[in-house]
Amino acid sequence: MTGQTSRTLEQRPYFFLSYAHVPRHGPDDDIDPDIWVVTLFDDLCTHIMQLTDVPLGGHPGFMDRDSRKPGQWVLTRDEALATCRVFVPLFSPRYFPSLDCGREWSVFVRRPPGRRGPAEAIVPALWAPVPADRVPAVARNLPAIDFNAGDRYSEFGFYGLIKLARHRPDYYQAISRLAKRIIETYERTRLPVGERRIVADADSAFTDIYAERVVRISVLAPDMNDVPPGRTTYYYGRTALEWNPYRESVNEPLAQRLALELELREIHADIGTFADHMAQMSAEHSASPGILVIDPWALLNPSVREGLTRYLSLFSESRTHILVPWNPADPETIERQEQLEAILLETLGGGVPRVPSDLLTLALEKTLHDVVRAYFTKAPAHPPPGEPLERPRLGRQRDDPE
């Protein structure tokens, strides 16, 4: 047994908390949007420590605190999924659309069985109510949550209980009940340690509901620590996903705004950096519609241009729609306009218009319209029974897939 393996087993978490990360409002938002999930996790760990013999220095639970940092956190999460005793998915409206959460679920159920199979070592918790018809098949028959129950936990979820002081007794009762169920589940299943698998390479377990309703949003931009020489960090954040090229007039990062617009159309956005999506890309993935948002300043880096050129040559026939934001209120962009335009022309050709801030809404509407049409082309049709009156023309249908 290697030292690394020995340390992993010694720190084997009692439970793995799988939850959907809530995005920050913008690069200046210092408030942790998942702070209440952290509170729930800490309280649950306290109960587990009190009710078990987890040793000092051991880990009663594991919670991935930042899935935006590739590297160490990926290894930690992968090891935790391979060694945890119980899997605790935190159900919420964001949970099942999350590809990350679906991948975590998929990796866990591939663990070898103990006294029972890994699916019986899943103990769901309710963060916020989820409509029953938005719950995938793999989660519908789990015994721990009754979506029709009448108590306050089923009505409000942990989020509703933890936020309101008058519900605090119900919160403590629910957290105690969850801790006991986790312990009972491990004693019943005794799941052994499994093989470490790479979560990022796994398929989502929630494909029956969301496979046909996903649009990639890929962001090609630097973060504030990687801006080109002479470029301000004003428009950038801690990750490329927080890039906001129209910061003077728009509050949220551009990728987040696109995701919200897609959500209004009942389509899930798979938001990621261009590098992350490029690494996952295959001919199969390229068939699904996507939006590639490009910061012209990123193309000053020769290796970035090379990667984008390679992508365009590999997937020239894919349904990827390119947006190039262009802010006339950005003095540095205007000062180096000629250089940036030349790089855009060389890399993308002349068919990709720049999008100034005053035309952002129109550009987003057009892009989303094109993407939705691409989605409808891919999605299966469900015509009503009987002979159709005329040949259906999908391009004239409204955006609601129902």
Short mmCIF file of C-alpha atoms in Angstrom, two decimals:
data_model
loop_
_atom_site.label_atom_id
_atom_site.label_comp_id
_atom_site.label_asym_id
_atom_site.label_seq_id
_atom_site.Cartn_x
_atom_site.Cartn_y
_atom_site.Cartn_z
CA MET A 1 0.00 0.00 0.00
CA THR A 2 1.48 3.34 -1.03
CA GLY A 3 1.68 6.30 1.32
CA GLN A 4 -0.87 8.18 -0.80
CA THR A 5 -3.33 5.26 -0.71
CA SER A 6 -2.84 4.83 3.03
CA ARG A 7 -3.55 8.51 3.68
CA THR A 8 -6.65 8.35 1.47
CA LEU A 9 -8.08 5.41 3.44
CA GLU A 10 -7.26 7.04 6.78
CA GLN A 11 -9.16 10.16 5.70
CA ARG A 12 -12.06 8.21 4.19
CA PRO A 13 -15.09 10.53 4.46
CA TYR A 14 -18.26 9.19 6.02
CA PHE A 15 -20.35 10.98 3.41
CA PHE A 16 -19.89 12.89 0.16
CA LEU A 17 -22.10 15.97 -0.19
CA SER A 18 -22.97 16.45 -3.86
CA TYR A 19 -24.47 19.87 -4.54
CA ALA A 20 -24.90 22.36 -7.38
CA HIS A 21 -22.60 25.37 -7.12
CA VAL A 22 -24.43 28.70 -7.31
CA PRO A 23 -22.56 31.25 -9.50
CA ARG A 24 -21.49 34.56 -8.04
CA HIS A 25 -23.32 37.68 -9.19
CA GLY A 26 -20.14 39.17 -10.66
CA PRO A 27 -16.38 39.66 -10.23
CA ASP A 28 -16.90 42.16 -7.39
CA ASP A 29 -19.20 39.85 -5.43
CA ASP A 30 -17.26 38.69 -2.37
CA ILE A 31 -20.25 36.94 -0.79
CA ASP A 32 -20.03 33.17 -1.02
CA PRO A 33 -23.32 32.12 -2.70
CA ASP A 34 -22.97 28.65 -1.17
CA ILE A 35 -22.43 29.85 2.41
CA TRP A 36 -25.67 28.26 3.65
CA VAL A 37 -24.70 24.93 2.09
CA VAL A 38 -21.43 25.20 4.02
CA THR A 39 -23.42 25.76 7.22
CA LEU A 40 -25.50 22.66 6.50
CA PHE A 41 -22.34 20.65 5.81
CA ASP A 42 -20.65 21.80 9.02
CA ASP A 43 -23.72 21.00 11.12
CA LEU A 44 -24.02 17.58 9.51
CA CYS A 45 -20.33 16.86 10.18
CA THR A 46 -20.81 17.83 13.84
CA HIS A 47 -23.64 15.31 14.19
CA ILE A 48 -21.64 12.57 12.45
CA MET A 49 -18.68 13.17 14.78
CA GLN A 50 -20.95 12.92 17.82
CA LEU A 51 -22.70 9.75 16.67
CA THR A 52 -19.75 7.75 15.26
CA ASP A 53 -16.16 6.86 16.11
CA VAL A 54 -14.60 8.96 13.33
CA PRO A 55 -11.14 9.70 14.79
CA LEU A 56 -9.69 13.13 15.46
CA GLY A 57 -8.28 14.42 12.18
CA GLY A 58 -10.62 12.21 10.19
CA HIS A 59 -13.19 13.54 7.76
CA PRO A 60 -16.84 13.00 8.66
CA GLY A 61 -17.80 14.48 5.30
CA PHE A 62 -16.45 15.80 2.01
CA MET A 63 -17.68 18.92 0.25
CA ASP A 64 -16.12 20.25 -2.96
CA ARG A 65 -15.64 23.92 -2.25
CA ASP A 66 -14.53 25.14 -5.69
CA SER A 67 -15.15 23.14 -8.83
CA ARG A 68 -13.68 25.96 -10.93
CA LYS A 69 -10.06 25.12 -10.08
CA PRO A 70 -8.72 22.23 -12.11
CA GLY A 71 -5.89 20.31 -10.50
CA GLN A 72 -5.90 19.56 -6.82
CA TRP A 73 -9.63 19.82 -6.24
CA VAL A 74 -10.29 17.28 -9.05
CA LEU A 75 -8.02 14.71 -7.43
CA THR A 76 -9.56 15.34 -4.02
CA ARG A 77 -13.09 14.98 -5.35
CA ASP A 78 -12.23 11.87 -7.33
CA GLU A 79 -10.66 10.22 -4.29
CA ALA A 80 -13.57 11.18 -2.05
CA LEU A 81 -16.07 9.59 -4.45
CA ALA A 82 -13.98 6.42 -4.52
CA THR A 83 -13.74 6.14 -0.73
CA CYS A 84 -16.82 7.77 0.85
CA ARG A 85 -19.23 5.50 2.68
CA VAL A 86 -22.47 7.27 1.71
CA PHE A 87 -23.39 9.59 -1.17
CA VAL A 88 -25.61 12.54 -0.17
CA PRO A 89 -27.05 14.46 -3.16
CA LEU A 90 -28.50 17.83 -2.18
CA PHE A 91 -31.61 18.14 -4.34
CA SER A 92 -32.46 21.61 -5.65
CA PRO A 93 -33.72 23.16 -8.92
CA ARG A 94 -30.06 23.52 -9.94
CA TYR A 95 -29.02 20.00 -9.00
CA PHE A 96 -30.35 17.86 -11.83
CA PRO A 97 -29.47 20.30 -14.64
CA SER A 98 -25.87 20.29 -13.32
CA LEU A 99 -23.60 18.13 -15.44
CA ASP A 100 -21.09 18.03 -12.60
CA CYS A 101 -23.65 16.63 -10.17
CA GLY A 102 -24.81 14.07 -12.73
CA ARG A 103 -21.22 12.96 -13.25
CA GLU A 104 -20.62 12.62 -9.51
CA TRP A 105 -23.72 10.44 -9.21
CA SER A 106 -22.62 8.33 -12.17
CA VAL A 107 -19.14 7.77 -10.71
CA PHE A 108 -20.49 6.78 -7.29
CA VAL A 109 -22.93 4.13 -8.54
CA ARG A 110 -20.05 2.40 -10.32
CA ARG A 111 -18.49 1.54 -6.95
CA PRO A 112 -18.27 -2.20 -6.13
CA PRO A 113 -21.08 -3.50 -3.89
CA GLY A 114 -20.76 -4.30 -0.22
CA ARG A 115 -23.64 -5.88 1.65
CA ARG A 116 -25.81 -3.91 -0.77
CA GLY A 117 -25.15 -2.15 -4.06
CA PRO A 118 -23.91 1.46 -4.25
CA ALA A 119 -27.34 2.75 -5.30
CA GLU A 120 -28.59 1.78 -1.83
CA ALA A 121 -25.84 3.90 -0.25
CA ILE A 122 -27.43 7.08 -1.62
CA VAL A 123 -29.19 9.27 0.95
CA PRO A 124 -30.68 12.37 -0.70
CA ALA A 125 -31.29 15.61 1.13
CA LEU A 126 -33.69 18.32 0.03
CA TRP A 127 -32.16 21.80 -0.29
CA ALA A 128 -35.09 23.36 -2.13
CA PRO A 129 -38.27 21.80 -3.56
CA VAL A 130 -38.00 20.27 -7.03
CA PRO A 131 -41.05 19.52 -9.20
CA ALA A 132 -41.48 15.76 -9.42
CA ASP A 133 -41.51 15.84 -13.23
CA ARG A 134 -38.02 17.42 -13.21
CA VAL A 135 -36.50 14.54 -11.23
CA PRO A 136 -34.62 11.98 -13.39
CA ALA A 137 -35.54 8.32 -13.26
CA VAL A 138 -32.47 7.33 -11.21
CA ALA A 139 -33.64 9.58 -8.36
CA ARG A 140 -37.40 9.06 -8.38
CA ASN A 141 -37.57 5.89 -6.32
CA LEU A 142 -35.13 6.79 -3.57
CA PRO A 143 -36.87 6.25 -0.22
CA ALA A 144 -35.40 9.15 1.75
CA ILE A 145 -37.50 11.96 0.28
CA ASP A 146 -41.25 11.91 -0.14
CA PHE A 147 -42.08 14.82 -2.42
CA ASN A 148 -45.69 14.70 -1.25
CA ALA A 149 -44.93 14.78 2.47
CA GLY A 150 -46.59 17.52 4.47
CA ASP A 151 -43.89 18.44 7.01
CA ARG A 152 -41.91 21.68 6.82
CA TYR A 153 -38.75 19.97 5.59
CA SER A 154 -40.55 18.60 2.54
CA GLU A 155 -42.27 21.94 2.02
CA PHE A 156 -39.27 24.25 2.35
CA GLY A 157 -36.14 22.09 2.17
CA PHE A 158 -33.05 22.82 4.24
CA TYR A 159 -32.62 26.24 2.63
CA GLY A 160 -36.06 27.40 3.72
CA LEU A 161 -35.55 26.04 7.24
CA ILE A 162 -32.06 27.41 7.78
CA LYS A 163 -32.90 30.94 6.60
CA LEU A 164 -35.91 31.54 8.84
CA ALA A 165 -35.46 31.68 12.62
CA ARG A 166 -38.99 30.41 13.29
CA HIS A 167 -38.13 27.19 11.44
CA ARG A 168 -34.87 26.60 13.33
CA PRO A 169 -36.31 23.75 15.47
CA ASP A 170 -37.44 22.01 12.27
CA TYR A 171 -33.96 22.51 10.82
CA TYR A 172 -32.28 20.88 13.81
CA GLN A 173 -34.72 17.99 13.68
CA ALA A 174 -34.15 17.48 9.95
CA ILE A 175 -30.35 17.64 10.21
CA SER A 176 -30.39 15.12 13.05
CA ARG A 177 -32.66 12.83 11.05
CA LEU A 178 -30.36 13.07 8.03
CA ALA A 179 -27.23 12.29 10.08
CA LYS A 180 -28.85 9.20 11.60
CA ARG A 181 -30.00 8.01 8.17
CA ILE A 182 -26.47 8.38 6.79
CA ILE A 183 -25.05 6.29 9.63
CA GLU A 184 -27.79 3.65 9.34
CA THR A 185 -27.25 3.45 5.59
CA TYR A 186 -23.54 2.78 5.94
CA GLU A 187 -24.13 0.10 8.58
CA ARG A 188 -26.61 -1.57 6.22
CA THR A 189 -24.54 -1.32 3.01
CA ARG A 190 -20.87 -1.39 4.16
CA LEU A 191 -19.72 -0.12 0.78
CA PRO A 192 -16.02 -0.92 0.17
CA VAL A 193 -13.50 1.47 -1.33
CA GLY A 194 -13.66 1.61 -5.11
CA GLU A 195 -11.37 2.52 -7.97
CA ARG A 196 -10.64 6.22 -8.35
CA ARG A 197 -12.35 7.53 -11.47
CA ILE A 198 -12.02 10.92 -13.13
CA VAL A 199 -15.32 12.73 -12.63
CA ALA A 200 -14.75 15.08 -15.56
CA ASP A 201 -14.59 12.07 -17.93
CA ALA A 202 -17.86 10.52 -16.75
CA ASP A 203 -21.27 10.85 -18.36
CA SER A 204 -24.13 12.40 -16.42
CA ALA A 205 -26.62 10.07 -14.78
CA PHE A 206 -29.44 12.51 -15.55
CA THR A 207 -29.54 12.13 -19.33
CA ASP A 208 -33.19 11.06 -19.51
CA ILE A 209 -34.37 14.59 -18.68
CA TYR A 210 -31.55 16.91 -19.70
CA ALA A 211 -29.55 15.22 -22.46
CA GLU A 212 -31.53 16.89 -25.24
CA ARG A 213 -31.79 20.24 -23.46
CA VAL A 214 -28.17 21.31 -23.10
CA VAL A 215 -26.40 24.15 -24.87
CA ARG A 216 -22.69 24.67 -24.35
CA ILE A 217 -21.52 28.18 -23.45
CA SER A 218 -17.74 28.30 -23.89
CA VAL A 219 -15.82 31.38 -22.75
CA LEU A 220 -12.50 32.19 -24.40
CA ALA A 221 -11.05 34.93 -22.20
CA PRO A 222 -8.24 35.38 -19.68
CA ASP A 223 -8.79 35.69 -15.96
CA MET A 224 -7.55 38.69 -13.98
CA ASN A 225 -4.20 36.97 -13.34
CA ASP A 226 -3.58 36.19 -16.99
CA VAL A 227 -4.51 39.37 -18.87
CA PRO A 228 -2.16 40.43 -21.69
CA PRO A 229 0.48 43.10 -20.95
CA GLY A 230 -1.05 46.57 -20.95
CA ARG A 231 -4.57 45.26 -20.34
CA THR A 232 -6.58 46.33 -17.29
CA THR A 233 -8.11 43.72 -15.00
CA TYR A 234 -11.29 45.82 -14.67
CA TYR A 235 -13.40 43.59 -16.94
CA TYR A 236 -12.06 40.27 -15.64
CA GLY A 237 -12.63 38.04 -12.64
CA ARG A 238 -11.06 35.19 -10.76
CA THR A 239 -11.90 32.83 -13.62
CA ALA A 240 -12.62 33.30 -17.31
CA LEU A 241 -16.29 32.65 -16.55
CA GLU A 242 -16.49 35.95 -14.64
CA TRP A 243 -15.41 38.03 -17.64
CA ASN A 244 -17.81 40.95 -18.13
CA PRO A 245 -16.89 42.97 -21.23
CA TYR A 246 -19.78 45.42 -20.69
CA ARG A 247 -19.19 46.04 -17.01
CA GLU A 248 -20.18 49.72 -17.22
CA SER A 249 -23.74 48.83 -18.21
CA VAL A 250 -24.27 45.13 -17.40
CA ASN A 251 -24.13 43.70 -13.88
CA GLU A 252 -23.53 40.00 -14.47
CA PRO A 253 -20.82 38.14 -16.44
CA LEU A 254 -21.79 37.58 -20.06
CA ALA A 255 -21.86 33.78 -19.76
CA GLN A 256 -24.24 34.03 -16.82
CA ARG A 257 -26.56 36.32 -18.74
CA LEU A 258 -26.62 33.90 -21.66
CA ALA A 259 -27.38 31.04 -19.27
CA LEU A 260 -30.28 32.94 -17.73
CA GLU A 261 -31.73 33.68 -21.16
CA LEU A 262 -31.51 30.00 -22.07
CA GLU A 263 -33.15 29.05 -18.78
CA LEU A 264 -36.13 31.21 -19.71
CA ARG A 265 -36.43 28.99 -22.78
CA GLU A 266 -36.25 25.86 -20.57
CA ILE A 267 -32.83 24.91 -21.95
CA HIS A 268 -29.91 24.13 -19.67
CA ALA A 269 -26.55 25.87 -20.18
CA ASP A 270 -23.32 23.93 -19.76
CA ILE A 271 -21.03 26.86 -18.91
CA GLY A 272 -17.28 26.31 -19.11
CA THR A 273 -14.04 27.74 -20.32
CA PHE A 274 -13.03 27.16 -23.91
CA ALA A 275 -10.06 25.10 -22.70
CA ASP A 276 -12.26 22.82 -20.58
CA HIS A 277 -14.81 22.28 -23.33
CA MET A 278 -12.09 21.75 -25.94
CA ALA A 279 -10.58 19.01 -23.77
CA GLN A 280 -13.97 17.26 -23.54
CA MET A 281 -14.91 17.83 -27.16
CA SER A 282 -15.62 14.97 -29.54
CA ALA A 283 -17.51 14.62 -32.76
CA GLU A 284 -20.55 13.50 -30.75
CA HIS A 285 -20.42 16.54 -28.47
CA SER A 286 -19.97 18.89 -31.41
CA ALA A 287 -23.40 17.89 -32.71
CA SER A 288 -25.09 19.71 -29.85
CA PRO A 289 -25.53 23.46 -30.22
CA GLY A 290 -23.13 25.79 -28.50
CA ILE A 291 -22.15 29.42 -28.08
CA LEU A 292 -18.49 30.42 -28.13
CA VAL A 293 -17.86 33.85 -26.59
CA ILE A 294 -14.46 35.29 -27.54
CA ASP A 295 -12.52 38.13 -25.96
CA PRO A 296 -10.40 39.70 -28.73
CA TRP A 297 -7.68 40.37 -26.17
CA ALA A 298 -7.30 36.63 -25.57
CA LEU A 299 -6.23 36.19 -29.19
CA LEU A 300 -3.07 38.22 -28.57
CA ASN A 301 -1.71 34.99 -27.10
CA PRO A 302 -0.32 32.86 -30.00
CA SER A 303 -1.10 29.58 -28.23
CA VAL A 304 -4.72 30.65 -27.74
CA ARG A 305 -5.01 31.53 -31.44
CA GLU A 306 -3.52 28.17 -32.34
CA GLY A 307 -6.01 26.33 -30.13
CA LEU A 308 -8.96 28.25 -31.58
CA THR A 309 -7.76 27.66 -35.15
CA ARG A 310 -7.44 23.94 -34.43
CA TYR A 311 -10.95 23.89 -32.97
CA LEU A 312 -12.42 25.66 -36.00
CA SER A 313 -10.69 23.24 -38.38
CA LEU A 314 -11.92 20.18 -36.48
CA PHE A 315 -15.49 21.31 -35.95
CA SER A 316 -16.17 23.68 -38.82
CA GLU A 317 -19.51 21.97 -39.47
CA SER A 318 -20.65 22.00 -35.85
CA ARG A 319 -23.46 24.16 -34.57
CA THR A 320 -21.26 26.57 -32.65
CA HIS A 321 -22.34 30.20 -32.75
CA ILE A 322 -19.59 32.75 -32.14
CA LEU A 323 -20.04 36.01 -30.23
CA VAL A 324 -17.29 38.65 -30.14
CA PRO A 325 -18.20 41.36 -27.60
CA TRP A 326 -16.83 44.81 -28.43
CA ASN A 327 -17.20 47.61 -25.91
CA PRO A 328 -16.78 51.12 -27.39
CA ALA A 329 -16.61 52.47 -23.83
CA ASP A 330 -13.44 50.46 -23.21
CA PRO A 331 -10.57 52.91 -23.94
CA GLU A 332 -7.88 50.22 -24.22
CA THR A 333 -9.90 48.30 -26.81
CA ILE A 334 -10.46 51.45 -28.86
CA GLU A 335 -6.78 52.40 -28.58
CA ARG A 336 -5.69 49.02 -29.99
CA GLN A 337 -8.68 48.58 -32.27
CA GLU A 338 -6.66 48.16 -35.45
CA GLN A 339 -4.47 45.41 -33.96
CA LEU A 340 -7.41 43.54 -32.42
CA GLU A 341 -9.47 43.75 -35.62
CA ALA A 342 -6.57 42.37 -37.64
CA ILE A 343 -6.20 39.39 -35.30
CA LEU A 344 -9.95 38.72 -35.42
CA LEU A 345 -9.92 38.83 -39.22
CA GLU A 346 -6.92 36.53 -39.43
CA THR A 347 -8.34 34.00 -36.97
CA LEU A 348 -12.07 34.05 -37.65
CA GLY A 349 -12.38 35.56 -41.10
CA GLY A 350 -14.81 38.34 -41.92
CA GLY A 351 -18.07 36.59 -41.13
CA VAL A 352 -18.17 37.19 -37.37
CA PRO A 353 -19.49 40.65 -36.44
CA ARG A 354 -18.38 42.46 -33.32
CA VAL A 355 -21.12 43.15 -30.78
CA PRO A 356 -21.11 46.64 -29.22
CA SER A 357 -22.82 47.16 -25.88
CA ASP A 358 -25.81 49.03 -27.32
CA LEU A 359 -26.59 46.08 -29.61
CA LEU A 360 -25.98 43.40 -27.00
CA THR A 361 -29.66 42.58 -26.41
CA LEU A 362 -30.37 42.24 -30.13
CA ALA A 363 -27.25 40.14 -30.68
CA LEU A 364 -28.15 37.83 -27.82
CA GLU A 365 -31.69 37.42 -29.13
CA LYS A 366 -30.43 36.50 -32.59
CA THR A 367 -27.80 34.11 -31.28
CA LEU A 368 -30.22 32.40 -28.92
CA HIS A 369 -32.82 32.15 -31.69
CA ASP A 370 -30.27 30.42 -33.93
CA VAL A 371 -29.17 28.11 -31.12
CA VAL A 372 -32.75 27.17 -30.23
CA ARG A 373 -33.43 26.33 -33.86
CA ALA A 374 -30.35 24.12 -33.84
CA TYR A 375 -31.67 22.48 -30.68
CA PHE A 376 -35.06 21.81 -32.25
CA THR A 377 -33.39 20.27 -35.27
CA LYS A 378 -31.66 17.81 -32.94
CA ALA A 379 -34.50 17.15 -30.51
CA PRO A 380 -36.90 14.29 -31.27
CA ALA A 381 -40.35 15.23 -32.49
CA HIS A 382 -43.52 14.02 -30.74
CA PRO A 383 -46.39 14.68 -33.17
CA PRO A 384 -50.01 14.22 -32.06
CA PRO A 385 -51.88 11.12 -33.20
CA GLY A 386 -53.73 11.18 -36.50
CA GLU A 387 -52.89 12.53 -39.93
CA PRO A 388 -51.15 15.92 -39.93
CA LEU A 389 -52.92 18.70 -41.79
CA GLU A 390 -49.68 19.96 -43.29
CA ARG A 391 -46.01 19.14 -43.30
CA PRO A 392 -44.53 20.61 -40.08
CA ARG A 393 -41.90 23.32 -40.51
CA LEU A 394 -39.82 23.37 -37.34
CA GLY A 395 -38.33 26.75 -38.06
CA ARG A 396 -41.74 28.36 -37.54
CA GLN A 397 -42.45 26.73 -34.21
CA ARG A 398 -42.26 28.68 -31.01
CA ASP A 399 -39.33 28.12 -28.64
CA ASP A 400 -41.27 26.01 -26.11
CA PRO A 401 -40.31 22.38 -26.90
CA GLU A 402 -43.58 21.20 -25.49
#
